[in-house]
């Protein structure tokens, strides 16, 4: 009986150590989850996206030509965001995040457009740039030579750039529960 009791005490100690290690692991996982969740956009941050983009385009001396949010999607709620269900971002994210899109058109020279795109990359919210198109304005693209055949400096050509920004927003637990389909019935 004494050895059985000692074995039980040792098992309790081992289990306590395993529980402590598991709790530390859970704490680390929760901390990582908070960091990752912080990278995603939020509805509050997206409310100021137009102002933020307009400000950064103006600072870089470009022109914001167009800013068109996507139309609200059925099942996406009042924010117009669509719940990701198509595995386009990986099957693990299905019914866990929603995406909200905005079509943007910017005009400027190469350095301005490049600087604008780099600044968009540095925004604190996770954004995906899709459907990127850049066209040179032919009327601003000129090559002029003097009488000796030397190239004369000309103003830089204007580039008209259009792209779509998709912001990824984590679903709230209530939205996630509503979006997750019920499990299939168990057959007996």
C-alpha positions as MATLAB code, in Angstrom:
seq = 'XXXXXXXXXXXXXXXXXXXXXXXXXXXXXXXXXXXXXXXXXXXXXXXXXXXXXXXXXXXXXXXXXXXXXXXXXXXXXXXXXXXXXXXXXXXXXXXXXXXXXXXXXXXXXXXXXXXXXXXXXXXXXXXXXXXXXXXXXXXXXXXXXXXXXXXXXXXXXXXXXXXXXXXXXXXXXXXXXXXXXXXXXXXX';
ca = [
       0.000    0.000    0.000;
       2.866    2.324    0.828;
       4.447    1.902   -2.602;
       1.054    2.400   -4.294;
       0.531    5.598   -2.315;
       4.018    6.815   -3.197;
       3.347    6.038   -6.869;
       0.084    8.009   -6.700;
       1.866   10.965   -5.074;
       4.543   10.848   -7.772;
       1.858   10.714  -10.487;
       0.171   13.751   -8.906;
       3.482   15.623   -8.945;
       4.114   14.604  -12.573;
       0.591   15.618  -13.538;
       1.009   18.967  -11.768;
       4.211   19.590  -13.732;
       2.477   18.630  -16.991;
      -0.408   20.953  -16.161;
       1.996   23.822  -15.446;
       3.812   23.214  -18.763;
       0.477   23.037  -20.609;
      -0.702   26.296  -18.981;
       2.522   28.029  -20.047;
       2.036   26.692  -23.563;
      -1.532   28.004  -23.615;
      -0.340   31.415  -22.386;
       2.287   31.539  -25.162;
      -0.290   30.520  -27.768;
      -2.707   33.208  -26.539;
       0.052   35.829  -26.680;
       0.903   34.782  -30.252;
      -2.781   34.879  -31.158;
      -3.020   38.455  -29.831;
      -0.002   39.495  -31.918;
      -1.398   37.896  -35.074;
      -4.887   39.282  -34.473;
      -3.362   42.738  -34.036;
      -2.032   42.552  -37.603;
      -5.525   42.256  -39.051;
      -7.619   45.255  -39.898;
     -10.602   46.344  -37.871;
     -13.760   48.155  -38.851;
     -12.537   51.217  -36.888;
      -9.233   51.299  -38.791;
     -11.016   50.858  -42.123;
     -13.323   53.780  -41.382;
     -10.314   56.082  -41.756;
      -8.695   54.269  -44.706;
      -9.809   56.916  -47.223;
      -8.385   59.720  -45.087;
      -5.162   57.786  -44.456;
      -4.655   56.994  -48.149;
      -5.498   60.525  -49.249;
      -2.999   61.921  -46.735;
      -0.178   59.582  -47.750;
      -0.823   60.192  -51.479;
      -0.778   63.962  -50.945;
       2.426   63.794  -48.881;
       4.084   61.950  -51.758;
       2.696   64.533  -54.209;
       0.575   62.048  -56.118;
      -3.139   62.300  -56.865;
      -5.823   60.001  -55.507;
      -8.119   59.682  -58.528;
     -10.612   57.119  -57.299;
     -11.583   55.383  -54.041;
     -14.507   52.983  -54.455;
     -15.472   50.600  -51.637;
     -16.943   47.266  -52.697;
     -20.701   46.998  -52.461;
     -22.098   45.280  -49.351;
     -22.348   41.524  -49.766;
     -25.260   39.375  -48.640;
     -24.326   37.753  -45.325;
     -21.485   40.201  -44.798;
     -23.322   42.391  -42.330;
     -23.607   46.144  -42.427;
     -19.878   46.656  -42.975;
     -20.013   45.286  -46.524;
     -17.326   42.722  -45.747;
     -17.662   39.192  -47.120;
     -16.885   36.180  -44.963;
     -14.107   34.077  -46.497;
     -15.460   30.596  -47.313;
     -13.650   29.750  -50.560;
     -10.231   28.643  -49.192;
      -8.599   31.439  -51.237;
      -6.535   32.369  -48.170;
      -6.145   28.784  -46.982;
      -8.722   26.363  -45.662;
      -7.743   27.159  -42.062;
      -9.160   30.692  -42.417;
     -12.555   29.690  -43.818;
     -15.374   31.123  -41.658;
     -12.803   32.837  -39.390;
     -12.146   36.102  -41.214;
     -13.941   38.466  -43.533;
     -12.515   40.609  -46.288;
     -13.494   44.095  -47.343;
     -12.332   45.512  -50.664;
     -11.664   48.984  -52.003;
     -10.749   49.909  -55.585;
      -8.158   52.665  -55.803;
      -6.685   54.707  -58.631;
      -3.567   56.833  -58.110;
      -1.752   59.137  -60.504;
       1.870   60.322  -60.266;
       5.353   59.764  -61.601;
       7.244   56.510  -60.993;
       8.910   57.611  -57.739;
       5.631   58.945  -56.337;
       3.691   55.774  -57.150;
       6.482   53.581  -55.800;
       6.598   55.591  -52.567;
       2.805   55.400  -52.191;
       2.829   51.605  -52.596;
       5.674   51.205  -50.110;
       3.789   53.299  -47.581;
       0.634   51.221  -48.077;
       2.752   48.136  -47.336;
       3.813   49.723  -44.044;
       0.309   50.487  -42.818;
      -0.371   48.756  -39.523;
      -3.261   46.707  -40.890;
      -2.951   43.595  -42.998;
      -3.885   44.539  -46.562;
      -3.700   42.537  -49.775;
      -3.117   44.362  -53.068;
      -4.792   42.671  -56.038;
      -5.559   43.442  -59.689;
      -2.637   45.866  -60.033;
      -2.484   47.819  -63.325;
      -0.144   50.656  -64.266;
      -0.370   52.636  -67.506;
       1.898   55.439  -68.688;
       0.080   58.581  -69.829;
       1.303   58.838  -73.433;
       0.826   62.626  -73.496;
       3.437   63.057  -70.728;
       5.938   60.616  -72.221;
       8.185   62.679  -74.491;
      11.675   62.369  -75.887;
      13.108   65.664  -77.133;
      16.486   66.171  -78.803;
      18.391   69.361  -79.474;
      20.054   70.260  -82.798;
      23.188   68.233  -81.925;
      21.116   65.080  -81.232;
      21.448   65.189  -77.434;
      18.489   64.278  -75.273;
      16.947   67.195  -73.431;
      15.608   66.563  -69.911;
      11.826   66.400  -69.798;
       9.340   66.219  -66.967;
       8.758   62.661  -65.827;
       5.960   60.673  -67.384;
       2.761   60.309  -65.391;
       1.675   56.815  -64.414;
      -1.955   55.980  -63.788;
      -2.087   53.084  -61.344;
      -5.170   51.157  -60.304;
      -5.419   48.328  -57.815;
      -7.719   46.746  -55.318;
      -6.969   46.632  -51.611;
      -8.496   43.842  -49.561;
      -8.482   44.246  -45.801;
      -8.729   41.111  -43.690;
     -10.850   41.387  -40.541;
     -11.172   38.622  -37.930;
     -14.727   37.541  -37.163;
     -16.110   38.093  -33.700;
     -17.025   34.882  -31.841;
     -20.722   35.576  -32.534;
     -20.072   36.082  -36.275;
     -17.915   32.967  -36.341;
     -20.659   30.881  -34.679;
     -23.233   32.194  -37.164;
     -20.933   31.539  -40.159;
     -19.896   28.013  -39.220;
     -22.251   25.460  -40.727;
     -23.747   22.948  -38.277;
     -22.126   19.501  -38.262;
     -23.868   16.864  -40.375;
     -26.228   14.577  -38.486;
     -24.707   11.372  -37.214;
     -26.083    8.239  -38.882;
     -26.779    5.274  -36.656;
];
